[in-house]
Short mmCIF file of C-alpha atoms in Angstrom, two decimals:
data_model
loop_
_atom_site.label_atom_id
_atom_site.label_comp_id
_atom_site.label_asym_id
_atom_site.label_seq_id
_atom_site.Cartn_x
_atom_site.Cartn_y
_atom_site.Cartn_z
CA MET A 1 129.01 149.16 50.99
CA PHE A 2 128.88 145.85 51.89
CA TYR A 3 131.60 143.35 51.73
CA SER A 4 130.89 139.87 51.63
CA TYR A 5 133.42 137.56 53.40
CA SER A 6 132.67 133.65 53.65
CA ILE A 7 134.25 131.24 56.08
CA GLU A 8 136.19 129.79 52.73
CA GLU A 9 138.04 133.08 52.69
CA HIS A 10 139.05 132.98 55.80
CA LEU A 11 140.17 129.48 55.41
CA PHE A 12 142.51 130.65 52.42
CA SER A 13 143.79 133.91 54.36
CA VAL A 14 144.74 131.85 57.14
CA PHE A 15 146.41 129.11 55.43
CA LYS A 16 148.40 131.39 53.00
CA LEU A 17 149.69 132.85 55.99
CA PHE A 18 150.84 130.10 57.53
CA ILE A 19 152.78 129.42 53.91
CA GLU A 20 154.43 133.01 54.19
CA CYS A 21 154.97 132.26 58.40
CA THR A 22 156.81 128.61 57.42
CA LEU A 23 158.58 130.65 54.17
CA LYS A 24 160.14 133.23 56.97
CA GLY A 25 161.50 130.17 58.97
CA ASN A 26 158.60 129.91 61.51
CA ASN A 27 158.48 125.95 61.46
CA SER A 28 155.14 125.75 63.71
CA TYR A 29 152.66 125.40 60.68
CA LYS A 30 154.60 122.90 58.87
CA LYS A 31 152.58 120.19 59.96
CA GLU A 32 149.18 121.71 59.03
CA ILE A 33 150.40 122.85 55.82
CA ASP A 34 151.87 119.41 55.13
CA ALA A 35 148.72 117.57 55.97
CA VAL A 36 146.50 119.50 53.59
CA VAL A 37 149.09 119.07 50.83
CA SER A 38 149.18 115.06 51.67
CA GLU A 39 145.23 114.91 51.61
CA ALA A 40 145.04 116.84 48.29
CA LYS A 41 147.42 114.31 46.68
CA SER A 42 145.79 111.47 48.15
CA LEU A 43 142.25 113.11 46.54
CA ILE A 44 144.01 113.44 43.00
CA ASN A 45 145.47 109.78 43.23
CA ASN A 46 142.28 108.44 44.21
CA GLU A 47 143.42 106.94 47.53
CA LYS A 48 141.06 109.04 49.21
CA SER A 49 137.46 109.94 47.81
CA ILE A 50 136.14 113.49 48.99
CA TYR A 51 134.15 111.81 51.73
CA GLU A 52 137.29 110.44 53.64
CA ILE A 53 139.80 113.99 53.49
CA ASP A 54 139.99 116.16 56.47
CA ARG A 55 136.79 118.22 57.45
CA LYS A 56 138.30 120.83 58.92
CA GLU A 57 140.36 121.80 55.68
CA TYR A 58 138.08 120.77 52.83
CA PRO A 59 137.79 123.75 50.97
CA VAL A 60 141.55 124.08 50.88
CA ILE A 61 142.24 120.88 49.94
CA LEU A 62 139.82 120.50 47.32
CA PHE A 63 140.58 123.84 46.02
CA LEU A 64 144.65 122.66 45.90
CA ALA A 65 143.38 118.92 44.31
CA GLU A 66 141.73 121.20 41.62
CA THR A 67 144.24 123.82 40.89
CA GLY A 68 147.60 122.31 42.09
CA LYS A 69 147.36 119.16 40.05
CA ASP A 70 151.07 119.51 38.36
CA PHE A 71 152.67 120.76 41.45
CA LEU A 72 150.77 117.67 43.72
CA ASN A 73 151.99 115.37 40.70
CA ASN A 74 156.01 116.32 41.05
CA VAL A 75 156.04 116.91 44.81
CA ASP A 76 157.58 114.50 47.35
CA ILE A 77 155.56 114.81 50.44
CA SER A 78 157.70 113.47 52.68
CA ASN A 79 160.45 116.23 51.75
CA LEU A 80 158.90 119.48 51.01
CA SER A 81 161.32 121.98 50.50
CA ASN A 82 161.16 126.13 50.82
CA ASN A 83 161.03 126.05 46.93
CA ASP A 84 157.86 123.71 47.53
CA TYR A 85 156.16 126.00 49.78
CA LYS A 86 156.65 128.70 47.16
CA LYS A 87 154.87 127.25 44.82
CA LEU A 88 152.34 126.58 46.88
CA LEU A 89 151.74 130.35 47.74
CA LEU A 90 151.73 130.84 44.08
CA ILE A 91 149.01 128.58 43.65
CA PHE A 92 146.75 130.27 46.02
CA GLU A 93 148.14 133.68 45.46
CA LYS A 94 147.38 133.28 41.81
CA GLN A 95 143.87 132.23 42.80
CA ARG A 96 143.33 135.31 44.98
CA ASN A 97 144.12 137.60 41.84
CA LEU A 98 141.56 135.85 39.58
CA CYS A 99 139.22 136.59 42.24
CA LEU A 100 139.49 139.95 42.59
CA VAL A 101 139.18 140.93 38.86
#
């Protein structure tokens, strides 16, 4: 049996891992997570276009902008808390569960 694994899937897995490490107290990845959240929020607020966002995390940013609008509209980017990271992780886990069905 063949299993297809895309580059985007890898990006999502790594991003989720960054969030999980941050929730466990390792703050090494907060800067990367915060940058993705900031880019997604800028995208939904029309401060940036899809041509101006970071290309390295492009699929993750677009996904978050499309599925996490409620989260992004209510989050203070300059002061993300553990509760915010938990909500962010739930957004990605919920989508992953939908893909497995």
